[in-house]
Every structure is written in C-alpha cells, then in structure tokens.
Amino acid sequence: MMMMSSDMIPPGYRFRPTDQQLINHYLLRKAIGLPIPWSILEKDLYGERANPWDVFSDVNDSAWEIVKDVNRVIYVFTKLSKVNAEKTRIARRAGCGTWDGQTTRKNIYNESKELIGFMKMFSFKVTKEGGSEDRDDHWIMHEYSLAGVCLQYELKYKEYVICKITRTCKANYFFFFFFFNHLQT
Amino acid sequence: MMMMSSDMIPPGYRFRPTDQQLINHYLLRKAIGLPIPWSILEKDLYGERANPWDVFSDVNDSAWEIVKDVNRVIYVFTKLSKVNAEKTRIARRAGCGTWDGQTTRKNIYNESKELIGFMKMFSFKVTKEGGSEDRDDHWIMHEYSLAGVCLQYELKYKEYVICKITRTCKANYFFFFFFFNHLQT
C-alpha cells in the first residue's frame, strides 16, 4: 500500500470515513505497526498542557475540514494512558479541563457482523478556575478504539485510538444564524 | 495534472465536491478540452431510450455513493441539445418521461464573487401511459452549467453540463423507516 501526499487527492474528495473504515484501514493497521494508506496526524490529547486549542495551534487551517459551515473537523491518532498502574480508568485530564465522556458507547461491526471497535463521544469541559471559560470555541471528540476480533491480532501499539475532533466556533455559529435569519426576512 | 485510477484514492475519501469545485475543476476543464483531474462518466441523459434506470443499468453498484442510507449518488457529464434549431428551449424528454425542472436556479460564484455557473434541480416524471409508474425508485438531478466569467474562455464543448444524479429506492426508504421505528419502540 503506497503512501500518498495531499496534492495527489483529486479536487472534490473529502475524508469522510465510515466507522468501519476508520477501524480497519487506519486504527488496526496503526496498532499492528503496518503502514496506513494516508497520513493522519498524531497528537497528545491528554496531559497538563493539552488544552485542545494549544494542541492544534500548530495545525494549518487547511488541514481542518469544514462541515456544515460552522464546524471544523480533523482526525488524529492519540495514545491513551491509565490514571495509575493499578487502575483501569483512563486519564482524561487535559490542560485546564477534562474530556468528559458520555456513558454509552457504540459498537462497530465488520461486514461479517463481528465486533471490531467502540466509539465514544466526549466534550471538553473547563474545570479549573482561571481556565478559559470565555473562549468562543467548543470541542467535541469521537474516540474510536479496537475491540472484539481486532484484539486477536498481535498489537504492538495497543494504546492507540483514533479521534475525530470537531471544533465549533461560537462566533461563527452566531454569525451563521444572524446571516441565515437576515436572509429570511 | 495526472489522471488517477480509483484504487489510488485512500479508503475513507469520498467525492463530495463543492459547487465551485465542480465548475472550476471539472466542467470548465471539460468544456475547454483540458484533462480533468478524475475520470467522471459521460452519459446521454436525454432521448427516446434514456429512461434513467436504463441509462445507468450498466453502471456498477460500487460507482454509486451511498448517502444517508437510502440515496445513491453519481456524477456524470452529459450534453444538452436544443428542441430545434430556432428555439432556445432545451430537450428534456427522456424515455417514457421527462426531466421536470424547478423554475429557480442557483448562482455559483468563485472566490472573487464572480458568477461562474448555475445549478438547477430536476426530477424525473413519467409522462407516457404504459410508462413505469410502478417503479420503486425516484430520480433527482442537480445540473451544473457554465455561466458568467467561465463563458469568456474558448469553449470547444460548450454543450456539456455536469449532473449529480440521486436515485432513491422507495423500498429501501420504507425499510429504513420501519427499522428506525422498530428501534424506537
């Protein structure tokens, strides 16, 4: 499988993978240690300095895909770590806040109806005083992890997950609605 | 600009062009006679035998993109012709019916706010008795044509338009709602 560079993708094509494609073609290959068909950024999303706006401050605007006018979407690999060696809880603190997860997760199946992964949704919540409550962006993460039959492979890098990060700029959001309402009147 | 084959597109990429991309990278280049960055089918969508289900009967299922579970979408080039030499009306008859157009059209602009094209929507209406009223699919066309500054180029093939064809299978549609309602109860 060859690696491609971004200027080889014909105009009009966008990265809109299915859950199944994310697991089979990207995350599973990454965890096994195989080359992946398309370069995907790797970022540390957790830790003391990992405010999402800081994590992505070096990412060029053109790397984000614009969805429904107000959202910016990017896919990244990240590594999960446990809170401490004994516990099974995953460390979700990041900078001045935490990635707050929904309790339910979605199962992802392959074409033979076998479980291959999970998807969980998180949103970034500022928890520390003096944190950036006045920021005008809102951050959502969809985290894809391996499960079921995928765990039967010899996984060299099983700490990896793949995350779809969605950044909504509230200012843009309001502008969008203002503009929309303006058109209607 | 190189031509690519479909197995060179990395998994997860889908053809979801903007109106601007369709005009600038595909239709304008086709009309000028330049190579286009990605092969797009060419079909006769009009004429005595051009029932849409016949026109696309030789197209492999995998060439259609699945959108929102119930829709199949494909992009094609087609040539328009006039009803007769004196008239400006375009021939919209196709097989046992006609491509029935909405009266409004949408203007498409480039980044410098110059007009570059139009988009019009059509749906396929069976008009002849003994036509296939009992078919379980529904056909929609979004037709993109050149306009404004694009007409200043030397266009060798100005009869071309590019069409986004959406086929909805009513059977699938009902199945989808049945399934969805079933999940809710």
mmCIF file of N, CA, C and O in Angstrom, chain B residues 47-146:
data_model
loop_
_atom_site.group_PDB
_atom_site.id
_atom_site.type_symbol
_atom_site.label_atom_id
_atom_site.label_comp_id
_atom_site.label_asym_id
_atom_site.label_seq_id
_atom_site.Cartn_x
_atom_site.Cartn_y
_atom_site.Cartn_z
ATOM 1 N N GLY B 47 -33.295 11.707 -24.667
ATOM 2 C CA GLY B 47 -33.566 10.977 -25.898
ATOM 3 C C GLY B 47 -34.559 9.855 -25.655
ATOM 4 O O GLY B 47 -34.953 9.592 -24.523
ATOM 5 N N GLU B 48 -34.944 9.211 -26.744
ATOM 6 C CA GLU B 48 -36.068 8.267 -26.707
ATOM 7 C C GLU B 48 -35.857 7.075 -25.785
ATOM 8 O O GLU B 48 -36.801 6.501 -25.280
ATOM 9 N N ARG B 49 -34.609 6.675 -25.619
ATOM 10 C CA ARG B 49 -34.378 5.460 -24.829
ATOM 11 C C ARG B 49 -33.758 5.768 -23.471
ATOM 12 O O ARG B 49 -33.315 4.870 -22.772
ATOM 13 N N ALA B 50 -33.743 7.043 -23.111
ATOM 14 C CA ALA B 50 -32.947 7.436 -21.948
ATOM 15 C C ALA B 50 -33.718 7.424 -20.625
ATOM 16 O O ALA B 50 -33.595 8.336 -19.815
ATOM 17 N N ASN B 51 -34.506 6.360 -20.390
ATOM 18 C CA ASN B 51 -35.018 6.190 -19.024
ATOM 19 C C ASN B 51 -33.816 6.117 -18.095
ATOM 20 O O ASN B 51 -32.878 5.365 -18.380
ATOM 21 N N PRO B 52 -33.842 6.846 -16.997
ATOM 22 C CA PRO B 52 -32.635 6.865 -16.154
ATOM 23 C C PRO B 52 -32.204 5.470 -15.707
ATOM 24 O O PRO B 52 -31.007 5.174 -15.639
ATOM 25 N N TRP B 53 -33.167 4.598 -15.395
ATOM 26 C CA TRP B 53 -32.790 3.248 -14.948
ATOM 27 C C TRP B 53 -32.116 2.457 -16.056
ATOM 28 O O TRP B 53 -31.308 1.564 -15.764
ATOM 29 N N ASP B 54 -32.432 2.806 -17.332
ATOM 30 C CA ASP B 54 -31.734 2.145 -18.440
ATOM 31 C C ASP B 54 -30.341 2.751 -18.651
ATOM 32 O O ASP B 54 -29.376 2.039 -18.873
ATOM 33 N N VAL B 55 -30.284 4.088 -18.555
ATOM 34 C CA VAL B 55 -29.009 4.783 -18.756
ATOM 35 C C VAL B 55 -27.949 4.243 -17.795
ATOM 36 O O VAL B 55 -26.788 4.064 -18.172
ATOM 37 N N PHE B 56 -28.373 3.962 -16.563
ATOM 38 C CA PHE B 56 -27.398 3.557 -15.544
ATOM 39 C C PHE B 56 -27.379 2.046 -15.281
ATOM 40 O O PHE B 56 -26.753 1.596 -14.328
ATOM 41 N N SER B 57 -28.052 1.292 -16.165
ATOM 42 C CA SER B 57 -28.130 -0.152 -15.924
ATOM 43 C C SER B 57 -26.758 -0.831 -16.037
ATOM 44 O O SER B 57 -26.534 -1.876 -15.436
ATOM 45 N N ASP B 58 -25.846 -0.214 -16.782
ATOM 46 C CA ASP B 58 -24.514 -0.834 -16.935
ATOM 47 C C ASP B 58 -23.505 -0.311 -15.905
ATOM 48 O O ASP B 58 -22.327 -0.664 -15.970
ATOM 49 N N VAL B 59 -23.976 0.535 -14.991
ATOM 50 C CA VAL B 59 -23.037 1.112 -14.023
ATOM 51 C C VAL B 59 -22.999 0.242 -12.763
ATOM 52 O O VAL B 59 -24.036 -0.050 -12.164
ATOM 53 N N ASN B 60 -21.795 -0.133 -12.415
ATOM 54 C CA ASN B 60 -21.587 -0.981 -11.239
ATOM 55 C C ASN B 60 -22.094 -0.302 -9.959
ATOM 56 O O ASN B 60 -21.941 0.898 -9.791
ATOM 57 N N ASP B 61 -22.699 -1.081 -9.093
ATOM 58 C CA ASP B 61 -23.216 -0.556 -7.818
ATOM 59 C C ASP B 61 -22.170 0.236 -7.038
ATOM 60 O O ASP B 61 -22.483 1.232 -6.388
ATOM 61 N N SER B 62 -20.921 -0.210 -7.128
ATOM 62 C CA SER B 62 -19.870 0.424 -6.328
ATOM 63 C C SER B 62 -19.529 1.826 -6.828
ATOM 64 O O SER B 62 -18.863 2.602 -6.143
ATOM 65 N N ALA B 63 -19.990 2.172 -8.044
ATOM 66 C CA ALA B 63 -19.714 3.510 -8.578
ATOM 67 C C ALA B 63 -20.643 4.556 -7.964
ATOM 68 O O ALA B 63 -20.385 5.745 -8.041
ATOM 69 N N TRP B 64 -21.746 4.079 -7.368
ATOM 70 C CA TRP B 64 -22.681 4.991 -6.703
ATOM 71 C C TRP B 64 -22.218 5.203 -5.281
ATOM 72 O O TRP B 64 -21.803 4.270 -4.611
ATOM 73 N N GLU B 65 -22.338 6.414 -4.818
ATOM 74 C CA GLU B 65 -22.032 6.637 -3.422
ATOM 75 C C GLU B 65 -23.315 6.598 -2.602
ATOM 76 O O GLU B 65 -24.337 7.165 -3.002
ATOM 77 N N ILE B 66 -23.263 5.922 -1.475
ATOM 78 C CA ILE B 66 -24.429 5.816 -0.606
ATOM 79 C C ILE B 66 -24.472 7.034 0.307
ATOM 80 O O ILE B 66 -23.498 7.344 0.972
ATOM 81 N N VAL B 67 -25.603 7.734 0.298
ATOM 82 C CA VAL B 67 -25.755 8.927 1.123
ATOM 83 C C VAL B 67 -26.993 8.770 1.995
ATOM 84 O O VAL B 67 -28.072 8.454 1.491
ATOM 85 N N LYS B 68 -26.847 8.994 3.275
ATOM 86 C CA LYS B 68 -27.958 8.885 4.236
ATOM 87 C C LYS B 68 -28.727 7.583 4.084
ATOM 88 O O LYS B 68 -29.957 7.571 4.131
ATOM 89 N N ASP B 69 -28.045 6.503 3.858
ATOM 90 C CA ASP B 69 -28.588 5.139 3.814
ATOM 91 C C ASP B 69 -29.486 4.832 2.627
ATOM 92 O O ASP B 69 -29.420 3.737 2.077
ATOM 93 N N VAL B 70 -30.368 5.786 2.238
ATOM 94 C CA VAL B 70 -31.363 5.437 1.232
ATOM 95 C C VAL B 70 -31.072 6.009 -0.161
ATOM 96 O O VAL B 70 -31.720 5.629 -1.128
ATOM 97 N N ASN B 71 -30.114 6.896 -0.266
ATOM 98 C CA ASN B 71 -29.842 7.521 -1.549
ATOM 99 C C ASN B 71 -28.565 6.972 -2.182
ATOM 100 O O ASN B 71 -27.615 6.648 -1.477
ATOM 101 N N ARG B 72 -28.567 6.906 -3.518
ATOM 102 C CA ARG B 72 -27.369 6.566 -4.272
ATOM 103 C C ARG B 72 -27.041 7.757 -5.152
ATOM 104 O O ARG B 72 -27.932 8.265 -5.837
ATOM 105 N N VAL B 73 -25.785 8.191 -5.135
ATOM 106 C CA VAL B 73 -25.409 9.412 -5.856
ATOM 107 C C VAL B 73 -24.279 9.130 -6.832
ATOM 108 O O VAL B 73 -23.332 8.408 -6.502
ATOM 109 N N ILE B 74 -24.398 9.684 -8.034
ATOM 110 C CA ILE B 74 -23.313 9.569 -9.010
ATOM 111 C C ILE B 74 -23.220 10.883 -9.791
ATOM 112 O O ILE B 74 -24.233 11.589 -9.944
ATOM 113 N N TYR B 75 -22.014 11.230 -10.217
ATOM 114 C CA TYR B 75 -21.804 12.429 -11.034
ATOM 115 C C TYR B 75 -21.496 12.004 -12.469
ATOM 116 O O TYR B 75 -20.698 11.097 -12.680
ATOM 117 N N VAL B 76 -22.147 12.653 -13.431
ATOM 118 C CA VAL B 76 -21.889 12.358 -14.844
ATOM 119 C C VAL B 76 -21.867 13.651 -15.663
ATOM 120 O O VAL B 76 -22.529 14.632 -15.321
ATOM 121 N N PHE B 77 -21.109 13.586 -16.751
ATOM 122 C CA PHE B 77 -21.212 14.625 -17.781
ATOM 123 C C PHE B 77 -22.300 14.221 -18.746
ATOM 124 O O PHE B 77 -22.476 13.030 -19.048
ATOM 125 N N THR B 78 -23.042 15.208 -19.245
ATOM 126 C CA THR B 78 -23.957 14.922 -20.343
ATOM 127 C C THR B 78 -23.986 16.133 -21.272
ATOM 128 O O THR B 78 -23.547 17.223 -20.906
ATOM 129 N N LYS B 79 -24.486 15.919 -22.504
ATOM 130 C CA LYS B 79 -24.603 17.025 -23.451
ATOM 131 C C LYS B 79 -26.052 17.444 -23.556
ATOM 132 O O LYS B 79 -26.938 16.590 -23.629
ATOM 133 N N LEU B 80 -26.268 18.750 -23.564
ATOM 134 C CA LEU B 80 -27.620 19.263 -23.768
ATOM 135 C C LEU B 80 -27.819 19.547 -25.245
ATOM 136 O O LEU B 80 -26.882 19.909 -25.952
ATOM 137 N N SER B 81 -29.067 19.382 -25.725
ATOM 138 C CA SER B 81 -29.342 19.837 -27.091
ATOM 139 C C SER B 81 -30.639 20.619 -27.097
ATOM 140 O O SER B 81 -31.484 20.466 -26.211
ATOM 141 N N LYS B 82 -30.788 21.468 -28.086
ATOM 142 C CA LYS B 82 -31.970 22.301 -28.176
ATOM 143 C C LYS B 82 -33.104 21.504 -28.808
ATOM 144 O O LYS B 82 -32.865 20.586 -29.596
ATOM 145 N N VAL B 83 -34.360 21.883 -28.480
ATOM 146 C CA VAL B 83 -35.518 21.195 -29.049
ATOM 147 C C VAL B 83 -35.469 21.273 -30.573
ATOM 148 O O VAL B 83 -35.715 20.292 -31.268
ATOM 149 N N ASN B 84 -35.200 22.446 -31.128
ATOM 150 C CA ASN B 84 -34.883 22.550 -32.560
ATOM 151 C C ASN B 84 -34.017 23.775 -32.805
ATOM 152 O O ASN B 84 -33.788 24.577 -31.884
ATOM 153 N N ALA B 85 -33.559 23.895 -33.999
ATOM 154 C CA ALA B 85 -32.510 24.877 -34.283
ATOM 155 C C ALA B 85 -32.917 26.312 -33.922
ATOM 156 O O ALA B 85 -32.096 27.092 -33.471
ATOM 157 N N GLU B 86 -34.230 26.653 -34.103
ATOM 158 C CA GLU B 86 -34.649 28.030 -33.867
ATOM 159 C C GLU B 86 -34.848 28.337 -32.379
ATOM 160 O O GLU B 86 -34.705 29.469 -31.954
ATOM 161 N N LYS B 87 -35.247 27.298 -31.650
ATOM 162 C CA LYS B 87 -35.666 27.541 -30.277
ATOM 163 C C LYS B 87 -34.491 27.499 -29.308
ATOM 164 O O LYS B 87 -33.458 26.896 -29.572
ATOM 165 N N THR B 88 -34.702 28.133 -28.200
ATOM 166 C CA THR B 88 -33.668 28.090 -27.170
ATOM 167 C C THR B 88 -33.989 27.045 -26.108
ATOM 168 O O THR B 88 -33.182 26.780 -25.243
ATOM 169 N N ARG B 89 -35.188 26.477 -26.204
ATOM 170 C CA ARG B 89 -35.577 25.502 -25.171
ATOM 171 C C ARG B 89 -34.754 24.233 -25.276
ATOM 172 O O ARG B 89 -34.480 23.733 -26.366
ATOM 173 N N ILE B 90 -34.382 23.719 -24.135
ATOM 174 C CA ILE B 90 -33.550 22.523 -24.105
ATOM 175 C C ILE B 90 -34.433 21.278 -24.086
ATOM 176 O O ILE B 90 -35.473 21.264 -23.433
ATOM 177 N N ALA B 91 -34.012 20.244 -24.814
ATOM 178 C CA ALA B 91 -34.771 18.998 -24.882
ATOM 179 C C ALA B 91 -34.602 18.237 -23.577
ATOM 180 O O ALA B 91 -33.497 17.843 -23.224
ATOM 181 N N ARG B 92 -35.713 18.050 -22.856
ATOM 182 C CA ARG B 92 -35.646 17.383 -21.552
ATOM 183 C C ARG B 92 -36.362 16.040 -21.539
ATOM 184 O O ARG B 92 -36.507 15.431 -20.494
ATOM 185 N N ARG B 93 -36.873 15.615 -22.711
ATOM 186 C CA ARG B 93 -37.552 14.318 -22.750
ATOM 187 C C ARG B 93 -36.514 13.201 -22.601
ATOM 188 O O ARG B 93 -35.399 13.293 -23.117
ATOM 189 N N ALA B 94 -36.927 12.160 -21.891
ATOM 190 C CA ALA B 94 -36.017 11.037 -21.683
ATOM 191 C C ALA B 94 -36.857 9.775 -21.507
ATOM 192 O O ALA B 94 -37.566 9.633 -20.521
ATOM 193 N N GLY B 95 -36.814 8.888 -22.502
ATOM 194 C CA GLY B 95 -37.552 7.623 -22.408
ATOM 195 C C GLY B 95 -39.036 7.866 -22.224
ATOM 196 O O GLY B 95 -39.649 8.647 -22.958
ATOM 197 N N CYS B 96 -39.621 7.262 -21.225
ATOM 198 C CA CYS B 96 -41.068 7.335 -21.007
ATOM 199 C C CYS B 96 -41.461 8.560 -20.192
ATOM 200 O O CYS B 96 -42.578 8.644 -19.686
ATOM 201 N N GLY B 97 -40.550 9.509 -20.026
ATOM 202 C CA GLY B 97 -40.884 10.661 -19.197
ATOM 203 C C GLY B 97 -40.077 11.886 -19.564
ATOM 204 O O GLY B 97 -39.614 12.023 -20.701
ATOM 205 N N THR B 98 -39.924 12.743 -18.598
ATOM 206 C CA THR B 98 -39.194 13.980 -18.830
ATOM 207 C C THR B 98 -38.514 14.422 -17.535
ATOM 208 O O THR B 98 -38.971 14.082 -16.441
ATOM 209 N N TRP B 99 -37.408 15.117 -17.679
ATOM 210 C CA TRP B 99 -36.746 15.710 -16.518
ATOM 211 C C TRP B 99 -37.391 17.062 -16.275
ATOM 212 O O TRP B 99 -37.195 18.011 -17.044
ATOM 213 N N ASP B 100 -38.161 17.112 -15.226
ATOM 214 C CA ASP B 100 -39.006 18.246 -14.916
ATOM 215 C C ASP B 100 -38.238 19.195 -13.992
ATOM 216 O O ASP B 100 -37.837 18.802 -12.896
ATOM 217 N N GLY B 101 -38.041 20.439 -14.456
ATOM 218 C CA GLY B 101 -37.159 21.334 -13.712
ATOM 219 C C GLY B 101 -37.874 22.325 -12.828
ATOM 220 O O GLY B 101 -38.987 22.740 -13.126
ATOM 221 N N GLN B 102 -37.233 22.672 -11.742
ATOM 222 C CA GLN B 102 -37.728 23.769 -10.931
ATOM 223 C C GLN B 102 -37.454 25.074 -11.660
ATOM 224 O O GLN B 102 -36.526 25.170 -12.450
ATOM 225 N N THR B 103 -38.269 26.074 -11.368
ATOM 226 C CA THR B 103 -38.130 27.329 -12.118
ATOM 227 C C THR B 103 -36.930 28.148 -11.653
ATOM 228 O O THR B 103 -36.357 28.908 -12.420
ATOM 229 N N THR B 104 -36.560 27.977 -10.387
ATOM 230 C CA THR B 104 -35.445 28.793 -9.888
ATOM 231 C C THR B 104 -34.109 28.107 -10.139
ATOM 232 O O THR B 104 -34.016 26.898 -10.190
ATOM 233 N N ARG B 105 -33.091 28.906 -10.294
ATOM 234 C CA ARG B 105 -31.754 28.359 -10.381
ATOM 235 C C ARG B 105 -30.880 29.076 -9.377
ATOM 236 O O ARG B 105 -31.186 30.200 -8.956
ATOM 237 N N LYS B 106 -29.811 28.398 -9.027
ATOM 238 C CA LYS B 106 -28.903 28.960 -8.030
ATOM 239 C C LYS B 106 -27.655 29.453 -8.751
ATOM 240 O O LYS B 106 -27.119 28.741 -9.614
ATOM 241 N N ASN B 107 -27.206 30.633 -8.405
ATOM 242 C CA ASN B 107 -25.954 31.146 -8.967
ATOM 243 C C ASN B 107 -24.763 30.581 -8.205
ATOM 244 O O ASN B 107 -24.804 30.473 -6.991
ATOM 245 N N ILE B 108 -23.713 30.265 -8.932
ATOM 246 C CA ILE B 108 -22.486 29.788 -8.290
ATOM 247 C C ILE B 108 -21.373 30.807 -8.551
ATOM 248 O O ILE B 108 -21.168 31.211 -9.701
ATOM 249 N N TYR B 109 -20.702 31.206 -7.486
ATOM 250 C CA TYR B 109 -19.672 32.243 -7.591
ATOM 251 C C TYR B 109 -18.289 31.676 -7.259
ATOM 252 O O TYR B 109 -18.173 30.710 -6.517
ATOM 253 N N ASN B 110 -17.262 32.285 -7.775
ATOM 254 C CA ASN B 110 -15.903 31.918 -7.370
ATOM 255 C C ASN B 110 -15.488 32.758 -6.159
ATOM 256 O O ASN B 110 -16.299 33.524 -5.619
ATOM 257 N N GLU B 111 -14.235 32.600 -5.744
ATOM 258 C CA GLU B 111 -13.812 33.295 -4.530
ATOM 259 C C GLU B 111 -13.767 34.817 -4.693
ATOM 260 O O GLU B 111 -13.825 35.549 -3.714
ATOM 261 N N SER B 112 -13.676 35.268 -5.934
ATOM 262 C CA SER B 112 -13.696 36.712 -6.175
ATOM 263 C C SER B 112 -15.126 37.220 -6.390
ATOM 264 O O SER B 112 -15.318 38.334 -6.898
ATOM 265 N N LYS B 113 -16.117 36.380 -6.040
ATOM 266 C CA LYS B 113 -17.542 36.751 -6.140
ATOM 267 C C LYS B 113 -18.003 36.975 -7.578
ATOM 268 O O LYS B 113 -18.984 37.686 -7.831
ATOM 269 N N GLU B 114 -17.281 36.381 -8.527
ATOM 270 C CA GLU B 114 -17.730 36.445 -9.920
ATOM 271 C C GLU B 114 -18.605 35.238 -10.222
ATOM 272 O O GLU B 114 -18.319 34.121 -9.764
ATOM 273 N N LEU B 115 -19.633 35.459 -11.020
ATOM 274 C CA LEU B 115 -20.509 34.351 -11.420
ATOM 275 C C LEU B 115 -19.733 33.367 -12.287
ATOM 276 O O LEU B 115 -19.071 33.760 -13.256
ATOM 277 N N ILE B 116 -19.801 32.067 -11.944
ATOM 278 C CA ILE B 116 -19.111 31.050 -12.761
ATOM 279 C C ILE B 116 -20.060 29.965 -13.263
ATOM 280 O O ILE B 116 -19.721 29.239 -14.193
ATOM 281 N N GLY B 117 -21.250 29.858 -12.653
ATOM 282 C CA GLY B 117 -22.149 28.800 -13.108
ATOM 283 C C GLY B 117 -23.528 28.897 -12.505
ATOM 284 O O GLY B 117 -23.803 29.741 -11.658
ATOM 285 N N PHE B 118 -24.387 27.979 -12.994
ATOM 286 C CA PHE B 118 -25.739 27.857 -12.457
ATOM 287 C C PHE B 118 -25.965 26.427 -11.997
ATOM 288 O O PHE B 118 -25.387 25.494 -12.560
ATOM 289 N N MET B 119 -26.866 26.286 -11.019
ATOM 290 C CA MET B 119 -27.314 24.954 -10.648
ATOM 291 C C MET B 119 -28.830 24.931 -10.715
ATOM 292 O O MET B 119 -29.494 25.840 -10.206
ATOM 293 N N LYS B 120 -29.376 23.910 -11.371
ATOM 294 C CA LYS B 120 -30.825 23.730 -11.430
ATOM 295 C C LYS B 120 -31.175 22.319 -11.005
ATOM 296 O O LYS B 120 -30.418 21.384 -11.272
ATOM 297 N N MET B 121 -32.314 22.168 -10.375
ATOM 298 C CA MET B 121 -32.742 20.849 -9.935
ATOM 299 C C MET B 121 -33.886 20.326 -10.793
ATOM 300 O O MET B 121 -34.770 21.089 -11.185
ATOM 301 N N PHE B 122 -33.834 19.033 -11.086
ATOM 302 C CA PHE B 122 -34.868 18.373 -11.883
ATOM 303 C C PHE B 122 -35.283 17.073 -11.201
ATOM 304 O O PHE B 122 -34.480 16.469 -10.490
ATOM 305 N N SER B 123 -36.530 16.659 -11.455
ATOM 306 C CA SER B 123 -36.875 15.301 -11.032
ATOM 307 C C SER B 123 -37.499 14.584 -12.227
ATOM 308 O O SER B 123 -38.110 15.212 -13.102
ATOM 309 N N PHE B 124 -37.320 13.293 -12.262
ATOM 310 C CA PHE B 124 -37.809 12.528 -13.410
ATOM 311 C C PHE B 124 -39.281 12.204 -13.221
ATOM 312 O O PHE B 124 -39.682 11.590 -12.232
ATOM 313 N N LYS B 125 -40.093 12.630 -14.206
ATOM 314 C CA LYS B 125 -41.535 12.381 -14.161
ATOM 315 C C LYS B 125 -41.918 11.489 -15.328
ATOM 316 O O LYS B 125 -41.630 11.826 -16.477
ATOM 317 N N VAL B 126 -42.599 10.394 -15.033
ATOM 318 C CA VAL B 126 -43.109 9.517 -16.092
ATOM 319 C C VAL B 126 -44.323 10.197 -16.710
ATOM 320 O O VAL B 126 -45.229 10.626 -15.999
ATOM 321 N N THR B 127 -44.338 10.353 -18.039
ATOM 322 C CA THR B 127 -45.436 11.082 -18.696
ATOM 323 C C THR B 127 -46.219 10.205 -19.663
ATOM 324 O O THR B 127 -47.340 10.542 -20.026
ATOM 325 N N LYS B 128 -45.605 9.118 -20.124
ATOM 326 C CA LYS B 128 -46.295 8.288 -21.116
ATOM 327 C C LYS B 128 -47.068 7.182 -20.444
ATOM 328 O O LYS B 128 -46.576 6.556 -19.509
ATOM 329 N N GLU B 129 -48.264 6.910 -20.964
ATOM 330 C CA GLU B 129 -49.021 5.773 -20.433
ATOM 331 C C GLU B 129 -48.243 4.504 -20.742
ATOM 332 O O GLU B 129 -47.569 4.401 -21.763
ATOM 333 N N GLY B 130 -48.374 3.573 -19.851
ATOM 334 C CA GLY B 130 -47.580 2.348 -20.029
ATOM 335 C C GLY B 130 -46.134 2.565 -19.626
ATOM 336 O O GLY B 130 -45.320 1.668 -19.709
ATOM 337 N N GLY B 131 -45.838 3.786 -19.177
ATOM 338 C CA GLY B 131 -44.515 4.022 -18.604
ATOM 339 C C GLY B 131 -44.438 3.317 -17.259
ATOM 340 O O GLY B 131 -45.401 2.695 -16.831
ATOM 341 N N SER B 132 -43.324 3.440 -16.634
ATOM 342 C CA SER B 132 -43.119 2.598 -15.448
ATOM 343 C C SER B 132 -43.532 3.308 -14.168
ATOM 344 O O SER B 132 -42.708 3.614 -13.324
ATOM 345 N N GLU B 133 -44.849 3.533 -14.036
ATOM 346 C CA GLU B 133 -45.338 4.217 -12.831
ATOM 347 C C GLU B 133 -45.093 3.391 -11.567
ATOM 348 O O GLU B 133 -45.124 3.896 -10.471
ATOM 349 N N ASP B 134 -44.959 2.084 -11.770
ATOM 350 C CA ASP B 134 -44.859 1.212 -10.608
ATOM 351 C C ASP B 134 -43.417 0.976 -10.164
ATOM 352 O O ASP B 134 -43.145 0.121 -9.343
ATOM 353 N N ARG B 135 -42.490 1.705 -10.759
ATOM 354 C CA ARG B 135 -41.097 1.535 -10.335
ATOM 355 C C ARG B 135 -40.935 2.005 -8.892
ATOM 356 O O ARG B 135 -41.614 2.919 -8.458
ATOM 357 N N ASP B 136 -40.014 1.417 -8.190
ATOM 358 C CA ASP B 136 -39.857 1.776 -6.778
ATOM 359 C C ASP B 136 -38.666 2.703 -6.558
ATOM 360 O O ASP B 136 -38.174 2.839 -5.457
ATOM 361 N N ASP B 137 -38.198 3.354 -7.639
ATOM 362 C CA ASP B 137 -37.125 4.317 -7.422
ATOM 363 C C ASP B 137 -37.543 5.715 -7.880
ATOM 364 O O ASP B 137 -38.453 5.885 -8.678
ATOM 365 N N HIS B 138 -36.854 6.683 -7.325
ATOM 366 C CA HIS B 138 -37.184 8.079 -7.550
ATOM 367 C C HIS B 138 -35.866 8.747 -7.960
ATOM 368 O O HIS B 138 -34.841 8.502 -7.324
ATOM 369 N N TRP B 139 -35.915 9.581 -9.037
ATOM 370 C CA TRP B 139 -34.667 10.116 -9.593
ATOM 371 C C TRP B 139 -34.647 11.636 -9.544
ATOM 372 O O TRP B 139 -35.578 12.292 -10.009
ATOM 373 N N ILE B 140 -33.571 12.172 -9.024
ATOM 374 C CA ILE B 140 -33.377 13.623 -8.917
ATOM 375 C C ILE B 140 -32.075 13.989 -9.630
ATOM 376 O O ILE B 140 -31.106 13.232 -9.572
ATOM 377 N N MET B 141 -32.061 15.136 -10.291
ATOM 378 C CA MET B 141 -30.846 15.603 -10.948
ATOM 379 C C MET B 141 -30.525 17.036 -10.531
ATOM 380 O O MET B 141 -31.416 17.894 -10.529
ATOM 381 N N HIS B 142 -29.282 17.281 -10.167
ATOM 382 C CA HIS B 142 -28.792 18.648 -9.985
ATOM 383 C C HIS B 142 -27.857 18.925 -11.154
ATOM 384 O O HIS B 142 -26.827 18.263 -11.287
ATOM 385 N N GLU B 143 -28.247 19.867 -11.992
ATOM 386 C CA GLU B 143 -27.476 20.132 -13.206
ATOM 387 C C GLU B 143 -26.641 21.405 -13.042
ATOM 388 O O GLU B 143 -27.178 22.464 -12.720
ATOM 389 N N TYR B 144 -25.357 21.284 -13.280
ATOM 390 C CA TYR B 144 -24.433 22.415 -13.175
ATOM 391 C C TYR B 144 -24.005 22.843 -14.565
ATOM 392 O O TYR B 144 -23.529 22.012 -15.354
ATOM 393 N N SER B 145 -24.171 24.131 -14.854
ATOM 394 C CA SER B 145 -23.768 24.641 -16.164
ATOM 395 C C SER B 145 -22.872 25.863 -16.006
ATOM 396 O O SER B 145 -22.868 26.507 -14.959
ATOM 397 N N LEU B 146 -22.117 26.143 -17.040
ATOM 398 C CA LEU B 146 -21.199 27.285 -17.000
ATOM 399 C C LEU B 146 -21.962 28.590 -17.209
ATOM 400 O O LEU B 146 -22.954 28.636 -17.926
#
